Amino acid sequence: MLQIMYKRRSVRQYTAEPVTPEQTRQILAAALLAPTGHNKKPCRFIAVSDRELLDKLAAAKEYGADFLRQAPLAVVVTADGSLSDIWMEDAAIAAAYMQLAAEALGLNSCWSQIWRRPRRGEGEETQWAEDYLRDLFALAPQVHVLAIVAVGHGAGTKQARKEDDLPWGHVSYDTQPSGRSE
Ligand SMILES: Cc1cc2nc3c(=O)[nH]c(=O)nc-3n(C[C@H](O)[C@H](O)[C@H](O)COP(=O)(O)O)c2cc1C
């Protein structure tokens, strides 16, 4: 697991190779295995591999979602705010689990933030990226969209992180961390 964590990097360029249905299922299993506060399981996940729909996801916000245009798979991470007041934590853990599962399967991934991100379409009124996706998937008003996780076979390689490169000043033992925030 630690090796997978060192290796995982945000990859935003993908080859045309598809993610297989079994790989998709394993990634979704990881999301369903994630812990949730009070075990309320407020998250719902939408796996998208339809090219036209992926293009629509890429247009969910002004920047920072473009790479979805290339990705063979994206998982929209939603959560019902009426089921839990800590849906955001639950959804974030599920998204992180999916990214680690993707890495474990030899795939790459990247998070695209949706919650609290605006969308400015050309000549269109500014709206929340979340509301654009609410319209696209007919989501109920109490359902939030935290993020979209893109998954695919990375084009090119990114360096794995090394233990010595980590910001060790951000942690401390038995006292306040001394390292500056970066
Ligand atoms: C909460 C969160 C939101 C992020 N939002 C975006 C995003 O909208 N677009 C994007 O390209 N990357 C996004 N990222 C990826 C980060 O930019 C990336 O994790 C960070 O630069 C560290 O790089 P690494 O993932 O390779 O370790 C997000 C990551 C997290 C955890």
Short mmCIF file of N, CA and C and ligand atoms in Angstrom, two decimals:
data_model
loop_
_atom_site.label_atom_id
_atom_site.label_comp_id
_atom_site.label_asym_id
_atom_site.label_seq_id
_atom_site.Cartn_x
_atom_site.Cartn_y
_atom_site.Cartn_z
N MET A 1 0.83 -1.21 0.00
CA MET A 1 0.00 0.00 0.00
C MET A 1 0.87 1.27 0.00
N LEU A 2 1.92 1.27 0.82
CA LEU A 2 2.78 2.47 0.85
C LEU A 2 3.47 2.69 -0.49
N GLN A 3 3.87 1.60 -1.12
CA GLN A 3 4.50 1.74 -2.45
C GLN A 3 3.52 2.39 -3.43
N ILE A 4 2.28 1.97 -3.35
CA ILE A 4 1.24 2.54 -4.23
C ILE A 4 1.09 4.04 -3.93
N MET A 5 1.12 4.39 -2.66
CA MET A 5 0.97 5.79 -2.28
C MET A 5 2.14 6.64 -2.77
N TYR A 6 3.35 6.09 -2.71
CA TYR A 6 4.52 6.83 -3.22
C TYR A 6 4.43 7.01 -4.73
N LYS A 7 3.88 5.99 -5.40
CA LYS A 7 3.80 6.01 -6.87
C LYS A 7 2.69 6.90 -7.40
N ARG A 8 1.60 7.02 -6.65
CA ARG A 8 0.43 7.74 -7.18
C ARG A 8 0.74 9.21 -7.42
N ARG A 9 0.53 9.64 -8.64
CA ARG A 9 0.67 11.04 -9.00
C ARG A 9 -0.55 11.44 -9.82
N SER A 10 -0.85 12.72 -9.82
CA SER A 10 -1.97 13.17 -10.65
C SER A 10 -1.54 13.16 -12.10
N VAL A 11 -2.21 12.35 -12.89
CA VAL A 11 -1.88 12.22 -14.31
C VAL A 11 -3.07 12.75 -15.11
N ARG A 12 -2.76 13.68 -16.01
CA ARG A 12 -3.83 14.37 -16.75
C ARG A 12 -3.81 14.08 -18.25
N GLN A 13 -2.89 13.21 -18.67
CA GLN A 13 -2.87 12.83 -20.08
C GLN A 13 -2.92 11.31 -20.17
N TYR A 14 -3.79 10.84 -21.04
CA TYR A 14 -4.02 9.40 -21.10
C TYR A 14 -3.90 8.89 -22.53
N THR A 15 -3.56 7.62 -22.65
CA THR A 15 -3.55 6.97 -23.96
C THR A 15 -5.01 6.61 -24.31
N ALA A 16 -5.19 6.09 -25.51
CA ALA A 16 -6.56 5.72 -25.95
C ALA A 16 -7.01 4.39 -25.35
N GLU A 17 -6.10 3.69 -24.67
CA GLU A 17 -6.45 2.36 -24.13
C GLU A 17 -7.59 2.47 -23.12
N PRO A 18 -8.63 1.68 -23.32
CA PRO A 18 -9.77 1.79 -22.40
C PRO A 18 -9.48 1.17 -21.03
N VAL A 19 -10.27 1.55 -20.08
CA VAL A 19 -10.29 0.89 -18.76
C VAL A 19 -11.30 -0.24 -18.89
N THR A 20 -10.92 -1.44 -18.53
CA THR A 20 -11.82 -2.58 -18.74
C THR A 20 -12.99 -2.53 -17.74
N PRO A 21 -14.09 -3.21 -18.08
CA PRO A 21 -15.23 -3.25 -17.14
C PRO A 21 -14.81 -3.81 -15.78
N GLU A 22 -13.91 -4.80 -15.77
CA GLU A 22 -13.48 -5.39 -14.48
C GLU A 22 -12.66 -4.36 -13.68
N GLN A 23 -11.77 -3.62 -14.36
CA GLN A 23 -11.01 -2.58 -13.66
C GLN A 23 -11.96 -1.51 -13.10
N THR A 24 -12.95 -1.15 -13.90
CA THR A 24 -13.93 -0.16 -13.46
C THR A 24 -14.65 -0.66 -12.20
N ARG A 25 -15.02 -1.93 -12.23
CA ARG A 25 -15.72 -2.52 -11.09
C ARG A 25 -14.86 -2.50 -9.83
N GLN A 26 -13.56 -2.81 -10.01
CA GLN A 26 -12.66 -2.83 -8.84
C GLN A 26 -12.49 -1.42 -8.26
N ILE A 27 -12.45 -0.44 -9.14
CA ILE A 27 -12.31 0.95 -8.68
C ILE A 27 -13.57 1.37 -7.92
N LEU A 28 -14.72 0.96 -8.45
CA LEU A 28 -15.98 1.27 -7.76
C LEU A 28 -16.09 0.50 -6.45
N ALA A 29 -15.53 -0.71 -6.43
CA ALA A 29 -15.52 -1.48 -5.17
C ALA A 29 -14.74 -0.71 -4.11
N ALA A 30 -13.62 -0.12 -4.52
CA ALA A 30 -12.81 0.66 -3.57
C ALA A 30 -13.63 1.80 -2.99
N ALA A 31 -14.43 2.45 -3.84
CA ALA A 31 -15.28 3.55 -3.36
C ALA A 31 -16.29 3.03 -2.34
N LEU A 32 -16.84 1.86 -2.62
CA LEU A 32 -17.86 1.30 -1.72
C LEU A 32 -17.25 0.74 -0.43
N LEU A 33 -15.94 0.45 -0.47
CA LEU A 33 -15.25 -0.04 0.72
C LEU A 33 -14.83 1.09 1.66
N ALA A 34 -14.88 2.32 1.18
CA ALA A 34 -14.41 3.45 1.99
C ALA A 34 -15.28 3.62 3.24
N PRO A 35 -14.65 3.97 4.35
CA PRO A 35 -15.44 4.18 5.57
C PRO A 35 -16.28 5.45 5.46
N THR A 36 -17.41 5.47 6.16
CA THR A 36 -18.23 6.69 6.20
C THR A 36 -18.65 6.94 7.66
N GLY A 37 -18.81 8.22 7.98
CA GLY A 37 -19.21 8.59 9.34
C GLY A 37 -20.53 7.93 9.73
N HIS A 38 -20.55 7.28 10.89
CA HIS A 38 -21.73 6.56 11.39
C HIS A 38 -22.20 5.51 10.39
N ASN A 39 -21.33 5.14 9.49
CA ASN A 39 -21.64 4.14 8.46
C ASN A 39 -22.90 4.51 7.66
N LYS A 40 -23.07 5.82 7.42
CA LYS A 40 -24.32 6.26 6.77
C LYS A 40 -24.31 6.09 5.25
N LYS A 41 -23.14 5.91 4.70
CA LYS A 41 -23.00 5.66 3.25
C LYS A 41 -23.81 6.65 2.40
N PRO A 42 -23.52 7.94 2.49
CA PRO A 42 -24.30 8.92 1.73
C PRO A 42 -23.87 9.08 0.26
N CYS A 43 -22.78 8.41 -0.12
CA CYS A 43 -22.21 8.68 -1.47
C CYS A 43 -22.84 7.80 -2.54
N ARG A 44 -22.94 8.39 -3.72
CA ARG A 44 -23.37 7.66 -4.91
C ARG A 44 -22.36 7.99 -6.00
N PHE A 45 -22.06 6.99 -6.84
CA PHE A 45 -20.98 7.15 -7.81
C PHE A 45 -21.50 6.90 -9.22
N ILE A 46 -21.14 7.78 -10.12
CA ILE A 46 -21.59 7.63 -11.51
C ILE A 46 -20.35 7.37 -12.37
N ALA A 47 -20.22 6.16 -12.87
CA ALA A 47 -19.09 5.82 -13.75
C ALA A 47 -19.45 6.23 -15.17
N VAL A 48 -18.57 6.99 -15.79
CA VAL A 48 -18.85 7.50 -17.14
C VAL A 48 -17.74 7.08 -18.09
N SER A 49 -18.13 6.38 -19.18
CA SER A 49 -17.13 6.05 -20.20
C SER A 49 -17.63 6.46 -21.58
N ASP A 50 -18.84 6.97 -21.65
CA ASP A 50 -19.40 7.47 -22.91
C ASP A 50 -18.67 8.75 -23.30
N ARG A 51 -18.11 8.73 -24.53
CA ARG A 51 -17.24 9.84 -24.96
C ARG A 51 -17.94 11.20 -24.90
N GLU A 52 -19.17 11.23 -25.38
CA GLU A 52 -19.91 12.51 -25.40
C GLU A 52 -20.15 13.03 -23.99
N LEU A 53 -20.47 12.10 -23.10
CA LEU A 53 -20.72 12.48 -21.71
C LEU A 53 -19.43 12.94 -21.03
N LEU A 54 -18.32 12.27 -21.38
CA LEU A 54 -17.02 12.69 -20.82
C LEU A 54 -16.69 14.11 -21.27
N ASP A 55 -17.00 14.42 -22.52
CA ASP A 55 -16.77 15.79 -23.01
C ASP A 55 -17.60 16.79 -22.22
N LYS A 56 -18.81 16.39 -21.90
CA LYS A 56 -19.68 17.28 -21.10
C LYS A 56 -19.11 17.46 -19.69
N LEU A 57 -18.55 16.40 -19.14
CA LEU A 57 -17.92 16.52 -17.81
C LEU A 57 -16.74 17.48 -17.87
N ALA A 58 -15.98 17.41 -18.96
CA ALA A 58 -14.80 18.28 -19.11
C ALA A 58 -15.20 19.75 -19.14
N ALA A 59 -16.46 20.02 -19.51
CA ALA A 59 -16.95 21.40 -19.58
C ALA A 59 -17.62 21.84 -18.28
N ALA A 60 -17.45 21.03 -17.23
CA ALA A 60 -18.15 21.33 -15.97
C ALA A 60 -17.62 22.58 -15.30
N LYS A 61 -16.38 22.94 -15.61
CA LYS A 61 -15.86 24.18 -15.02
C LYS A 61 -14.85 24.80 -15.97
N GLU A 62 -14.49 26.02 -15.64
CA GLU A 62 -13.68 26.84 -16.55
C GLU A 62 -12.32 26.21 -16.84
N TYR A 63 -11.64 25.80 -15.81
CA TYR A 63 -10.36 25.12 -16.01
C TYR A 63 -10.19 24.07 -14.92
N GLY A 64 -9.28 23.14 -15.18
CA GLY A 64 -9.03 22.10 -14.17
C GLY A 64 -9.87 20.85 -14.39
N ALA A 65 -10.61 20.82 -15.52
CA ALA A 65 -11.38 19.60 -15.83
C ALA A 65 -11.14 19.17 -17.27
N ASP A 66 -10.30 19.92 -17.98
CA ASP A 66 -10.04 19.65 -19.41
C ASP A 66 -9.59 18.22 -19.68
N PHE A 67 -8.80 17.70 -18.76
CA PHE A 67 -8.22 16.37 -18.99
C PHE A 67 -9.29 15.28 -19.09
N LEU A 68 -10.50 15.58 -18.66
CA LEU A 68 -11.58 14.59 -18.77
C LEU A 68 -11.93 14.31 -20.23
N ARG A 69 -11.57 15.24 -21.09
CA ARG A 69 -11.82 15.08 -22.52
C ARG A 69 -11.03 13.89 -23.09
N GLN A 70 -9.93 13.57 -22.45
CA GLN A 70 -9.04 12.49 -22.92
C GLN A 70 -9.27 11.19 -22.17
N ALA A 71 -9.79 11.32 -20.96
CA ALA A 71 -9.84 10.15 -20.07
C ALA A 71 -10.83 9.11 -20.58
N PRO A 72 -10.49 7.82 -20.50
CA PRO A 72 -11.45 6.79 -20.90
C PRO A 72 -12.53 6.52 -19.85
N LEU A 73 -12.24 6.93 -18.61
CA LEU A 73 -13.22 6.68 -17.53
C LEU A 73 -13.20 7.86 -16.56
N ALA A 74 -14.38 8.20 -16.09
CA ALA A 74 -14.47 9.19 -15.01
C ALA A 74 -15.52 8.70 -14.03
N VAL A 75 -15.27 8.96 -12.77
CA VAL A 75 -16.28 8.63 -11.76
C VAL A 75 -16.69 9.93 -11.08
N VAL A 76 -17.98 10.24 -11.21
CA VAL A 76 -18.54 11.42 -10.56
C VAL A 76 -18.91 11.02 -9.14
N VAL A 77 -18.34 11.76 -8.19
CA VAL A 77 -18.52 11.41 -6.77
C VAL A 77 -19.58 12.34 -6.18
N THR A 78 -20.74 11.79 -5.87
CA THR A 78 -21.83 12.58 -5.33
C THR A 78 -22.15 12.09 -3.92
N ALA A 79 -22.84 12.93 -3.17
CA ALA A 79 -23.26 12.52 -1.82
C ALA A 79 -24.53 13.25 -1.46
N ASP A 80 -25.41 12.54 -0.78
CA ASP A 80 -26.69 13.11 -0.38
C ASP A 80 -26.53 13.80 0.98
N GLY A 81 -26.61 15.14 0.94
CA GLY A 81 -26.41 15.92 2.15
C GLY A 81 -27.48 15.70 3.20
N SER A 82 -28.63 15.15 2.79
CA SER A 82 -29.69 14.90 3.78
C SER A 82 -29.44 13.59 4.54
N LEU A 83 -28.51 12.80 4.06
CA LEU A 83 -28.20 11.53 4.74
C LEU A 83 -27.10 11.68 5.77
N SER A 84 -26.25 12.70 5.59
CA SER A 84 -25.15 12.89 6.53
C SER A 84 -24.66 14.33 6.48
N ASP A 85 -24.34 14.89 7.66
CA ASP A 85 -23.79 16.26 7.68
C ASP A 85 -22.28 16.25 7.42
N ILE A 86 -21.71 15.07 7.32
CA ILE A 86 -20.28 15.00 7.00
C ILE A 86 -20.06 14.24 5.69
N TRP A 87 -20.97 14.51 4.75
CA TRP A 87 -20.90 13.86 3.44
C TRP A 87 -19.60 14.19 2.71
N MET A 88 -19.08 15.41 2.96
CA MET A 88 -17.90 15.84 2.21
C MET A 88 -16.68 14.98 2.56
N GLU A 89 -16.54 14.71 3.85
CA GLU A 89 -15.45 13.84 4.29
C GLU A 89 -15.61 12.45 3.68
N ASP A 90 -16.84 11.94 3.75
CA ASP A 90 -17.09 10.59 3.21
C ASP A 90 -16.77 10.52 1.72
N ALA A 91 -17.21 11.54 0.99
CA ALA A 91 -16.99 11.55 -0.46
C ALA A 91 -15.50 11.69 -0.78
N ALA A 92 -14.78 12.48 0.01
CA ALA A 92 -13.35 12.68 -0.24
C ALA A 92 -12.57 11.39 0.01
N ILE A 93 -12.94 10.68 1.07
CA ILE A 93 -12.24 9.42 1.34
C ILE A 93 -12.50 8.42 0.20
N ALA A 94 -13.73 8.36 -0.25
CA ALA A 94 -14.07 7.43 -1.36
C ALA A 94 -13.28 7.78 -2.61
N ALA A 95 -13.17 9.08 -2.90
CA ALA A 95 -12.42 9.50 -4.09
C ALA A 95 -10.94 9.10 -3.96
N ALA A 96 -10.38 9.32 -2.78
CA ALA A 96 -8.97 8.97 -2.56
C ALA A 96 -8.77 7.45 -2.66
N TYR A 97 -9.72 6.70 -2.12
CA TYR A 97 -9.63 5.23 -2.24
C TYR A 97 -9.62 4.81 -3.72
N MET A 98 -10.47 5.46 -4.52
CA MET A 98 -10.52 5.11 -5.95
C MET A 98 -9.19 5.41 -6.62
N GLN A 99 -8.58 6.53 -6.23
CA GLN A 99 -7.29 6.88 -6.85
C GLN A 99 -6.23 5.84 -6.49
N LEU A 100 -6.26 5.37 -5.26
CA LEU A 100 -5.28 4.35 -4.85
C LEU A 100 -5.57 3.01 -5.53
N ALA A 101 -6.85 2.68 -5.67
CA ALA A 101 -7.22 1.43 -6.35
C ALA A 101 -6.78 1.49 -7.81
N ALA A 102 -6.98 2.64 -8.44
CA ALA A 102 -6.57 2.79 -9.84
C ALA A 102 -5.06 2.55 -9.96
N GLU A 103 -4.31 3.14 -9.07
CA GLU A 103 -2.85 2.96 -9.07
C GLU A 103 -2.50 1.48 -8.88
N ALA A 104 -3.18 0.83 -7.96
CA ALA A 104 -2.91 -0.58 -7.68
C ALA A 104 -3.20 -1.46 -8.90
N LEU A 105 -4.11 -1.00 -9.75
CA LEU A 105 -4.47 -1.75 -10.96
C LEU A 105 -3.58 -1.37 -12.14
N GLY A 106 -2.57 -0.55 -11.89
CA GLY A 106 -1.65 -0.14 -12.96
C GLY A 106 -2.20 0.99 -13.79
N LEU A 107 -3.20 1.69 -13.27
CA LEU A 107 -3.80 2.82 -13.98
C LEU A 107 -3.37 4.12 -13.32
N ASN A 108 -3.74 5.24 -13.93
CA ASN A 108 -3.44 6.55 -13.36
C ASN A 108 -4.74 7.32 -13.20
N SER A 109 -4.68 8.39 -12.45
CA SER A 109 -5.92 9.12 -12.16
C SER A 109 -5.63 10.57 -11.84
N CYS A 110 -6.69 11.36 -11.83
CA CYS A 110 -6.60 12.74 -11.35
C CYS A 110 -7.97 13.19 -10.84
N TRP A 111 -7.93 13.95 -9.78
CA TRP A 111 -9.13 14.52 -9.15
C TRP A 111 -9.47 15.82 -9.85
N SER A 112 -10.71 16.04 -10.16
CA SER A 112 -11.16 17.35 -10.63
C SER A 112 -12.21 17.86 -9.63
N GLN A 113 -11.90 18.96 -9.00
CA GLN A 113 -12.78 19.49 -7.96
C GLN A 113 -14.05 20.10 -8.55
N ILE A 114 -15.18 19.77 -8.03
CA ILE A 114 -16.46 20.32 -8.50
C ILE A 114 -17.11 21.18 -7.41
N TRP A 115 -17.13 20.66 -6.20
CA TRP A 115 -17.79 21.37 -5.09
C TRP A 115 -17.17 22.76 -4.92
N ARG A 116 -18.02 23.77 -4.91
CA ARG A 116 -17.62 25.18 -4.73
C ARG A 116 -16.79 25.75 -5.88
N ARG A 117 -16.84 25.12 -7.02
CA ARG A 117 -16.13 25.65 -8.18
C ARG A 117 -17.14 26.24 -9.17
N PRO A 118 -16.87 27.46 -9.67
CA PRO A 118 -17.81 28.06 -10.61
C PRO A 118 -17.60 27.56 -12.04
N ARG A 119 -18.62 27.75 -12.82
CA ARG A 119 -18.54 27.39 -14.23
C ARG A 119 -18.96 28.61 -15.04
N ARG A 120 -18.11 29.02 -15.94
CA ARG A 120 -18.48 30.14 -16.80
C ARG A 120 -18.42 29.65 -18.24
N GLY A 121 -19.55 29.25 -18.78
CA GLY A 121 -19.60 28.85 -20.18
C GLY A 121 -19.58 30.10 -21.04
N GLU A 122 -19.14 29.96 -22.30
CA GLU A 122 -19.09 31.11 -23.19
C GLU A 122 -20.49 31.67 -23.41
N GLY A 123 -20.66 32.95 -23.12
CA GLY A 123 -21.95 33.59 -23.33
C GLY A 123 -23.03 33.07 -22.39
N GLU A 124 -22.64 32.25 -21.45
CA GLU A 124 -23.64 31.71 -20.53
C GLU A 124 -23.45 32.38 -19.18
N GLU A 125 -24.47 32.31 -18.37
CA GLU A 125 -24.37 32.87 -17.02
C GLU A 125 -23.47 32.00 -16.15
N THR A 126 -22.82 32.64 -15.21
CA THR A 126 -22.01 31.86 -14.27
C THR A 126 -22.92 30.98 -13.42
N GLN A 127 -22.53 29.74 -13.29
CA GLN A 127 -23.28 28.87 -12.40
C GLN A 127 -22.28 28.00 -11.65
N TRP A 128 -22.73 27.31 -10.65
CA TRP A 128 -21.84 26.37 -9.97
C TRP A 128 -21.66 25.13 -10.84
N ALA A 129 -20.44 24.63 -10.85
CA ALA A 129 -20.15 23.39 -11.59
C ALA A 129 -21.09 22.28 -11.11
N GLU A 130 -21.35 22.30 -9.81
CA GLU A 130 -22.25 21.29 -9.24
C GLU A 130 -23.64 21.35 -9.88
N ASP A 131 -24.15 22.57 -10.10
CA ASP A 131 -25.49 22.70 -10.66
C ASP A 131 -25.55 22.27 -12.13
N TYR A 132 -24.44 22.51 -12.84
CA TYR A 132 -24.34 22.03 -14.23
C TYR A 132 -24.47 20.50 -14.25
N LEU A 133 -23.77 19.85 -13.30
CA LEU A 133 -23.84 18.38 -13.24
C LEU A 133 -25.19 17.90 -12.70
N ARG A 134 -25.79 18.74 -11.83
CA ARG A 134 -27.12 18.40 -11.33
C ARG A 134 -28.10 18.31 -12.50
N ASP A 135 -28.00 19.29 -13.43
CA ASP A 135 -28.87 19.28 -14.62
C ASP A 135 -28.55 18.08 -15.50
N LEU A 136 -27.26 17.84 -15.70
CA LEU A 136 -26.83 16.77 -16.61
C LEU A 136 -27.33 15.40 -16.16
N PHE A 137 -27.28 15.15 -14.86
CA PHE A 137 -27.65 13.82 -14.35
C PHE A 137 -28.99 13.82 -13.59
N ALA A 138 -29.71 14.93 -13.66
CA ALA A 138 -31.00 15.04 -12.95
C ALA A 138 -30.86 14.67 -11.47
N LEU A 139 -29.87 15.28 -10.81
CA LEU A 139 -29.64 15.00 -9.39
C LEU A 139 -30.60 15.82 -8.55
N ALA A 140 -31.04 15.22 -7.47
CA ALA A 140 -31.97 15.90 -6.55
C ALA A 140 -31.24 17.07 -5.86
N PRO A 141 -32.01 18.07 -5.40
CA PRO A 141 -31.38 19.28 -4.84
C PRO A 141 -30.47 19.00 -3.64
N GLN A 142 -30.76 17.98 -2.86
CA GLN A 142 -29.94 17.72 -1.67
C GLN A 142 -28.67 16.92 -1.98
N VAL A 143 -28.52 16.53 -3.25
CA VAL A 143 -27.34 15.75 -3.63
C VAL A 143 -26.22 16.70 -4.05
N HIS A 144 -25.05 16.52 -3.45
CA HIS A 144 -23.89 17.34 -3.78
C HIS A 144 -22.95 16.56 -4.69
N VAL A 145 -22.14 17.32 -5.43
CA VAL A 145 -21.09 16.69 -6.24
C VAL A 145 -19.76 17.21 -5.73
N LEU A 146 -18.96 16.32 -5.18
CA LEU A 146 -17.67 16.74 -4.64
C LEU A 146 -16.63 16.86 -5.73
N ALA A 147 -16.51 15.84 -6.55
CA ALA A 147 -15.39 15.77 -7.49
C ALA A 147 -15.68 14.78 -8.59
N ILE A 148 -14.85 14.86 -9.62
CA ILE A 148 -14.86 13.83 -10.66
C ILE A 148 -13.45 13.24 -10.67
N VAL A 149 -13.36 11.93 -10.58
CA VAL A 149 -12.05 11.27 -10.63
C VAL A 149 -11.87 10.69 -12.04
N ALA A 150 -10.87 11.21 -12.75
CA ALA A 150 -10.54 10.68 -14.08
C ALA A 150 -9.59 9.51 -13.91
N VAL A 151 -9.78 8.49 -14.74
CA VAL A 151 -8.93 7.30 -14.68
C VAL A 151 -8.55 6.88 -16.10
N GLY A 152 -7.30 6.47 -16.25
CA GLY A 152 -6.86 5.97 -17.56
C GLY A 152 -5.43 5.49 -17.49
N HIS A 153 -4.94 5.10 -18.66
CA HIS A 153 -3.53 4.72 -18.76
C HIS A 153 -2.74 5.99 -19.07
N GLY A 154 -1.88 6.37 -18.18
CA GLY A 154 -1.14 7.61 -18.35
C GLY A 154 -0.26 7.60 -19.59
N ALA A 155 -0.26 8.73 -20.31
CA ALA A 155 0.67 8.90 -21.43
C ALA A 155 1.92 9.54 -20.82
N GLY A 156 3.04 8.84 -20.88
CA GLY A 156 4.25 9.35 -20.23
C GLY A 156 4.30 8.92 -18.78
N THR A 157 5.41 9.19 -18.15
CA THR A 157 5.55 8.76 -16.75
C THR A 157 5.82 9.95 -15.85
N LYS A 158 5.35 9.84 -14.64
CA LYS A 158 5.64 10.85 -13.62
C LYS A 158 6.44 10.18 -12.52
N GLN A 159 7.40 10.90 -12.00
CA GLN A 159 8.26 10.35 -10.95
C GLN A 159 7.46 9.98 -9.70
N ALA A 160 7.75 8.80 -9.18
CA ALA A 160 7.19 8.45 -7.86
C ALA A 160 7.86 9.35 -6.83
N ARG A 161 7.18 9.60 -5.76
CA ARG A 161 7.79 10.42 -4.69
C ARG A 161 8.74 9.55 -3.86
N LYS A 162 9.69 10.23 -3.22
CA LYS A 162 10.64 9.52 -2.35
C LYS A 162 10.45 10.00 -0.92
N GLU A 163 10.77 9.14 0.00
CA GLU A 163 10.58 9.47 1.41
C GLU A 163 11.27 10.77 1.78
N ASP A 164 12.48 10.98 1.26
CA ASP A 164 13.25 12.18 1.62
C ASP A 164 12.63 13.47 1.07
N ASP A 165 11.80 13.35 0.04
CA ASP A 165 11.19 14.55 -0.56
C ASP A 165 9.95 15.02 0.19
N LEU A 166 9.49 14.25 1.13
CA LEU A 166 8.23 14.61 1.81
C LEU A 166 8.44 15.79 2.76
N PRO A 167 7.43 16.63 2.94
CA PRO A 167 7.56 17.81 3.82
C PRO A 167 7.48 17.41 5.30
N TRP A 168 8.54 16.82 5.78
CA TRP A 168 8.54 16.26 7.13
C TRP A 168 8.33 17.32 8.19
N GLY A 169 8.61 18.59 7.85
CA GLY A 169 8.38 19.69 8.80
C GLY A 169 6.90 19.89 9.11
N HIS A 170 6.02 19.27 8.34
CA HIS A 170 4.58 19.40 8.59
C HIS A 170 4.10 18.49 9.70
N VAL A 171 4.98 17.65 10.19
CA VAL A 171 4.56 16.74 11.26
C VAL A 171 5.47 16.91 12.48
N SER A 172 4.97 16.51 13.60
CA SER A 172 5.78 16.59 14.82
C SER A 172 5.35 15.48 15.76
N TYR A 173 6.12 15.27 16.75
CA TYR A 173 5.81 14.25 17.74
C TYR A 173 5.62 14.93 19.09
N ASP A 174 4.46 14.84 19.62
CA ASP A 174 4.15 15.35 20.96
C ASP A 174 4.20 16.86 21.11
N THR A 175 4.38 17.60 20.06
CA THR A 175 4.36 19.06 20.14
C THR A 175 3.93 19.62 18.78
N GLN A 176 3.77 20.95 18.74
CA GLN A 176 3.28 21.58 17.51
C GLN A 176 4.32 21.46 16.39
N PRO A 177 3.89 21.22 15.13
CA PRO A 177 4.86 21.17 14.04
C PRO A 177 5.59 22.49 13.87
N SER A 178 6.88 22.45 13.60
CA SER A 178 7.67 23.68 13.47
C SER A 178 7.74 24.15 12.02
N GLY A 179 7.53 23.21 11.08
CA GLY A 179 7.69 23.55 9.66
C GLY A 179 6.67 24.58 9.21
N ARG A 180 7.10 25.50 8.34
CA ARG A 180 6.18 26.50 7.80
C ARG A 180 5.20 25.82 6.85
N SER A 181 4.01 26.42 6.72
CA SER A 181 3.05 25.91 5.73
C SER A 181 3.59 26.24 4.36
N GLU A 182 3.38 25.30 3.41
CA GLU A 182 3.86 25.58 2.04
C GLU A 182 2.69 25.69 1.12
C1 LIG B 1 -9.21 18.18 -3.13
C2 LIG B 1 -8.44 18.15 -4.41
C3 LIG B 1 -8.85 18.93 -5.49
C4 LIG B 1 -8.15 18.88 -6.70
N1 LIG B 1 -8.65 19.54 -7.78
C5 LIG B 1 -8.04 19.43 -8.96
C6 LIG B 1 -8.62 20.00 -10.12
O1 LIG B 1 -9.71 20.56 -10.10
N2 LIG B 1 -7.95 19.89 -11.29
C7 LIG B 1 -6.73 19.24 -11.38
O2 LIG B 1 -6.17 19.20 -12.47
N3 LIG B 1 -6.17 18.66 -10.30
C8 LIG B 1 -6.78 18.72 -9.10
N4 LIG B 1 -6.26 18.10 -7.99
C9 LIG B 1 -4.97 17.39 -8.09
C10 LIG B 1 -3.87 18.18 -7.36
O3 LIG B 1 -3.51 19.29 -8.15
C11 LIG B 1 -2.68 17.25 -7.09
O4 LIG B 1 -3.09 16.19 -6.26
C12 LIG B 1 -1.54 17.99 -6.42
O5 LIG B 1 -0.98 18.95 -7.30
C13 LIG B 1 -0.42 17.05 -5.98
O6 LIG B 1 0.08 16.31 -7.06
P1 LIG B 1 0.06 14.71 -7.02
O7 LIG B 1 -1.38 14.29 -7.01
O8 LIG B 1 0.77 14.28 -8.28
O9 LIG B 1 0.74 14.25 -5.78
C14 LIG B 1 -6.95 18.11 -6.80
C15 LIG B 1 -6.54 17.34 -5.70
C16 LIG B 1 -7.28 17.34 -4.54
C17 LIG B 1 -6.84 16.44 -3.40
#
